[in-house]
Amino acid sequence: MNSEIRMIAPFENESEVVKVDGLTVENRTDRVSIYGSVDLTLDRAGLLAARALKANVDAIVDSMEQRKDLPERIQLAPGKTVDNPFGSESN
């Protein structure tokens, strides 16, 4: 069991992704997305997963609390749709 806790630097880049078992913490400059599922089992592995999740959420909250100019709500840019590069054309 790997006891190292991987962390993101919240809101600092568009590239960091951390996995906590089946849970994904994805960093962006305007938001952090957390999705998936994790079972926090009553054992050492569950404790490690809980610590990793807590450490990342604590870092997110700390980063937000340190910002004096935190707006009430931001407007998220709509996602950009791109053509499927693997799709085939119908004749």
mmCIF file with all atom_site columns, C-alpha atoms in Angstrom:
data_model
loop_
_atom_site.group_PDB
_atom_site.id
_atom_site.type_symbol
_atom_site.label_atom_id
_atom_site.label_alt_id
_atom_site.label_comp_id
_atom_site.label_asym_id
_atom_site.label_entity_id
_atom_site.label_seq_id
_atom_site.pdbx_PDB_ins_code
_atom_site.Cartn_x
_atom_site.Cartn_y
_atom_site.Cartn_z
_atom_site.occupancy
_atom_site.B_iso_or_equiv
_atom_site.pdbx_formal_charge
_atom_site.auth_seq_id
_atom_site.auth_comp_id
_atom_site.auth_asym_id
_atom_site.auth_atom_id
_atom_site.pdbx_PDB_model_num
ATOM 1  C CA . MET A 1 1  ? 0.000   0.000  0.000   1.00 0.00 ? 1  MET A CA 1
ATOM 2  C CA . ASN A 1 2  ? 1.434   3.377  -1.029  1.00 0.00 ? 2  ASN A CA 1
ATOM 3  C CA . SER A 1 3  ? 1.234   5.796  1.916   1.00 0.00 ? 3  SER A CA 1
ATOM 4  C CA . GLU A 1 4  ? 2.155   8.914  -0.097  1.00 0.00 ? 4  GLU A CA 1
ATOM 5  C CA . ILE A 1 5  ? -0.714  11.396 -0.418  1.00 0.00 ? 5  ILE A CA 1
ATOM 6  C CA . ARG A 1 6  ? -0.855  13.066 -3.835  1.00 0.00 ? 6  ARG A CA 1
ATOM 7  C CA . MET A 1 7  ? -2.087  16.646 -3.858  1.00 0.00 ? 7  MET A CA 1
ATOM 8  C CA . ILE A 1 8  ? -3.165  19.237 -6.389  1.00 0.00 ? 8  ILE A CA 1
ATOM 9  C CA . ALA A 1 9  ? -2.271  22.930 -6.212  1.00 0.00 ? 9  ALA A CA 1
ATOM 10 C CA . PRO A 1 10 ? -5.886  24.165 -6.349  1.00 0.00 ? 10 PRO A CA 1
ATOM 11 C CA . PHE A 1 11 ? -6.760  26.664 -9.095  1.00 0.00 ? 11 PHE A CA 1
ATOM 12 C CA . GLU A 1 12 ? -3.102  26.973 -10.172 1.00 0.00 ? 12 GLU A CA 1
ATOM 13 C CA . ASN A 1 13 ? -3.136  25.066 -13.477 1.00 0.00 ? 13 ASN A CA 1
ATOM 14 C CA . GLU A 1 14 ? -5.220  23.114 -15.970 1.00 0.00 ? 14 GLU A CA 1
ATOM 15 C CA . SER A 1 15 ? -3.246  19.897 -15.835 1.00 0.00 ? 15 SER A CA 1
ATOM 16 C CA . GLU A 1 16 ? -3.242  18.242 -12.417 1.00 0.00 ? 16 GLU A CA 1
ATOM 17 C CA . VAL A 1 17 ? -5.388  15.197 -11.776 1.00 0.00 ? 17 VAL A CA 1
ATOM 18 C CA . VAL A 1 18 ? -5.269  13.104 -8.607  1.00 0.00 ? 18 VAL A CA 1
ATOM 19 C CA . LYS A 1 19 ? -6.974  9.735  -8.151  1.00 0.00 ? 19 LYS A CA 1
ATOM 20 C CA . VAL A 1 20 ? -8.216  8.597  -4.746  1.00 0.00 ? 20 VAL A CA 1
ATOM 21 C CA . ASP A 1 21 ? -9.244  5.029  -5.521  1.00 0.00 ? 21 ASP A CA 1
ATOM 22 C CA . GLY A 1 22 ? -12.177 5.542  -7.937  1.00 0.00 ? 22 GLY A CA 1
ATOM 23 C CA . LEU A 1 23 ? -12.512 9.252  -7.158  1.00 0.00 ? 23 LEU A CA 1
ATOM 24 C CA . THR A 1 24 ? -10.929 11.828 -9.469  1.00 0.00 ? 24 THR A CA 1
ATOM 25 C CA . VAL A 1 25 ? -9.878  15.325 -8.374  1.00 0.00 ? 25 VAL A CA 1
ATOM 26 C CA . GLU A 1 26 ? -9.303  17.423 -11.511 1.00 0.00 ? 26 GLU A CA 1
ATOM 27 C CA . ASN A 1 27 ? -7.679  20.847 -11.247 1.00 0.00 ? 27 ASN A CA 1
ATOM 28 C CA . ARG A 1 28 ? -8.660  23.884 -13.320 1.00 0.00 ? 28 ARG A CA 1
ATOM 29 C CA . THR A 1 29 ? -7.908  27.586 -12.899 1.00 0.00 ? 29 THR A CA 1
ATOM 30 C CA . ASP A 1 30 ? -11.562 28.448 -12.221 1.00 0.00 ? 30 ASP A CA 1
ATOM 31 C CA . ARG A 1 31 ? -12.802 25.267 -10.526 1.00 0.00 ? 31 ARG A CA 1
ATOM 32 C CA . VAL A 1 32 ? -11.859 21.875 -9.147  1.00 0.00 ? 32 VAL A CA 1
ATOM 33 C CA . SER A 1 33 ? -13.980 18.958 -10.308 1.00 0.00 ? 33 SER A CA 1
ATOM 34 C CA . ILE A 1 34 ? -14.408 15.936 -8.055  1.00 0.00 ? 34 ILE A CA 1
ATOM 35 C CA . TYR A 1 35 ? -16.181 12.947 -9.526  1.00 0.00 ? 35 TYR A CA 1
ATOM 36 C CA . GLY A 1 36 ? -16.373 9.193  -9.277  1.00 0.00 ? 36 GLY A CA 1
ATOM 37 C CA . SER A 1 37 ? -16.809 6.979  -6.263  1.00 0.00 ? 37 SER A CA 1
ATOM 38 C CA . VAL A 1 38 ? -14.656 5.863  -3.365  1.00 0.00 ? 38 VAL A CA 1
ATOM 39 C CA . ASP A 1 39 ? -15.398 3.463  -0.526  1.00 0.00 ? 39 ASP A CA 1
ATOM 40 C CA . LEU A 1 40 ? -13.846 4.614  2.741   1.00 0.00 ? 40 LEU A CA 1
ATOM 41 C CA . THR A 1 41 ? -13.500 1.184  4.294   1.00 0.00 ? 41 THR A CA 1
ATOM 42 C CA . LEU A 1 42 ? -12.849 0.648  7.981   1.00 0.00 ? 42 LEU A CA 1
ATOM 43 C CA . ASP A 1 43 ? -9.241  -0.446 7.509   1.00 0.00 ? 43 ASP A CA 1
ATOM 44 C CA . ARG A 1 44 ? -5.814  1.054  6.794   1.00 0.00 ? 44 ARG A CA 1
ATOM 45 C CA . ALA A 1 45 ? -6.523  1.396  3.077   1.00 0.00 ? 45 ALA A CA 1
ATOM 46 C CA . GLY A 1 46 ? -9.757  3.260  3.852   1.00 0.00 ? 46 GLY A CA 1
ATOM 47 C CA . LEU A 1 47 ? -7.932  5.526  6.289   1.00 0.00 ? 47 LEU A CA 1
ATOM 48 C CA . LEU A 1 48 ? -5.318  6.361  3.644   1.00 0.00 ? 48 LEU A CA 1
ATOM 49 C CA . ALA A 1 49 ? -8.047  7.155  1.097   1.00 0.00 ? 49 ALA A CA 1
ATOM 50 C CA . ALA A 1 50 ? -9.890  9.326  3.653   1.00 0.00 ? 50 ALA A CA 1
ATOM 51 C CA . ARG A 1 51 ? -6.697  11.227 4.459   1.00 0.00 ? 51 ARG A CA 1
ATOM 52 C CA . ALA A 1 52 ? -5.962  11.797 0.756   1.00 0.00 ? 52 ALA A CA 1
ATOM 53 C CA . LEU A 1 53 ? -9.494  13.072 0.129   1.00 0.00 ? 53 LEU A CA 1
ATOM 54 C CA . LYS A 1 54 ? -9.410  15.323 3.213   1.00 0.00 ? 54 LYS A CA 1
ATOM 55 C CA . ALA A 1 55 ? -5.971  16.725 2.352   1.00 0.00 ? 55 ALA A CA 1
ATOM 56 C CA . ASN A 1 56 ? -7.115  17.722 -1.135  1.00 0.00 ? 56 ASN A CA 1
ATOM 57 C CA . VAL A 1 57 ? -10.432 19.210 0.035   1.00 0.00 ? 57 VAL A CA 1
ATOM 58 C CA . ASP A 1 58 ? -8.634  21.102 2.840   1.00 0.00 ? 58 ASP A CA 1
ATOM 59 C CA . ALA A 1 59 ? -6.184  22.522 0.267   1.00 0.00 ? 59 ALA A CA 1
ATOM 60 C CA . ILE A 1 60 ? -9.092  23.627 -1.943  1.00 0.00 ? 60 ILE A CA 1
ATOM 61 C CA . VAL A 1 61 ? -10.877 25.347 0.963   1.00 0.00 ? 61 VAL A CA 1
ATOM 62 C CA . ASP A 1 62 ? -7.644  27.008 2.152   1.00 0.00 ? 62 ASP A CA 1
ATOM 63 C CA . SER A 1 63 ? -6.949  28.353 -1.339  1.00 0.00 ? 63 SER A CA 1
ATOM 64 C CA . MET A 1 64 ? -10.463 29.769 -1.627  1.00 0.00 ? 64 MET A CA 1
ATOM 65 C CA . GLU A 1 65 ? -10.410 31.325 1.855   1.00 0.00 ? 65 GLU A CA 1
ATOM 66 C CA . GLN A 1 66 ? -7.134  33.122 1.099   1.00 0.00 ? 66 GLN A CA 1
ATOM 67 C CA . ARG A 1 67 ? -8.621  34.970 -1.885  1.00 0.00 ? 67 ARG A CA 1
ATOM 68 C CA . LYS A 1 68 ? -9.856  38.406 -0.894  1.00 0.00 ? 68 LYS A CA 1
ATOM 69 C CA . ASP A 1 69 ? -11.587 38.939 -4.260  1.00 0.00 ? 69 ASP A CA 1
ATOM 70 C CA . LEU A 1 70 ? -13.662 35.746 -4.247  1.00 0.00 ? 70 LEU A CA 1
ATOM 71 C CA . PRO A 1 71 ? -16.837 36.526 -6.230  1.00 0.00 ? 71 PRO A CA 1
ATOM 72 C CA . GLU A 1 72 ? -20.312 35.442 -5.151  1.00 0.00 ? 72 GLU A CA 1
ATOM 73 C CA . ARG A 1 73 ? -20.594 33.168 -8.219  1.00 0.00 ? 73 ARG A CA 1
ATOM 74 C CA . ILE A 1 74 ? -18.604 32.789 -11.441 1.00 0.00 ? 74 ILE A CA 1
ATOM 75 C CA . GLN A 1 75 ? -19.905 32.158 -14.940 1.00 0.00 ? 75 GLN A CA 1
ATOM 76 C CA . LEU A 1 76 ? -18.464 28.918 -16.255 1.00 0.00 ? 76 LEU A CA 1
ATOM 77 C CA . ALA A 1 77 ? -17.529 28.996 -19.902 1.00 0.00 ? 77 ALA A CA 1
ATOM 78 C CA . PRO A 1 78 ? -19.551 26.512 -21.948 1.00 0.00 ? 78 PRO A CA 1
ATOM 79 C CA . GLY A 1 79 ? -17.701 23.437 -23.109 1.00 0.00 ? 79 GLY A CA 1
ATOM 80 C CA . LYS A 1 80 ? -16.304 23.452 -26.623 1.00 0.00 ? 80 LYS A CA 1
ATOM 81 C CA . THR A 1 81 ? -17.592 20.811 -29.037 1.00 0.00 ? 81 THR A CA 1
ATOM 82 C CA . VAL A 1 82 ? -15.059 19.366 -31.443 1.00 0.00 ? 82 VAL A CA 1
ATOM 83 C CA . ASP A 1 83 ? -15.408 16.890 -34.294 1.00 0.00 ? 83 ASP A CA 1
ATOM 84 C CA . ASN A 1 84 ? -14.564 13.307 -33.431 1.00 0.00 ? 84 ASN A CA 1
ATOM 85 C CA . PRO A 1 85 ? -11.140 12.688 -35.030 1.00 0.00 ? 85 PRO A CA 1
ATOM 86 C CA . PHE A 1 86 ? -11.873 8.939  -35.076 1.00 0.00 ? 86 PHE A CA 1
ATOM 87 C CA . GLY A 1 87 ? -15.341 9.202  -36.612 1.00 0.00 ? 87 GLY A CA 1
ATOM 88 C CA . SER A 1 88 ? -16.026 8.114  -40.157 1.00 0.00 ? 88 SER A CA 1
ATOM 89 C CA . GLU A 1 89 ? -17.945 10.011 -42.803 1.00 0.00 ? 89 GLU A CA 1
ATOM 90 C CA . SER A 1 90 ? -21.194 8.556  -44.119 1.00 0.00 ? 90 SER A CA 1
ATOM 91 C CA . ASN A 1 91 ? -21.522 8.406  -47.902 1.00 0.00 ? 91 ASN A CA 1
#
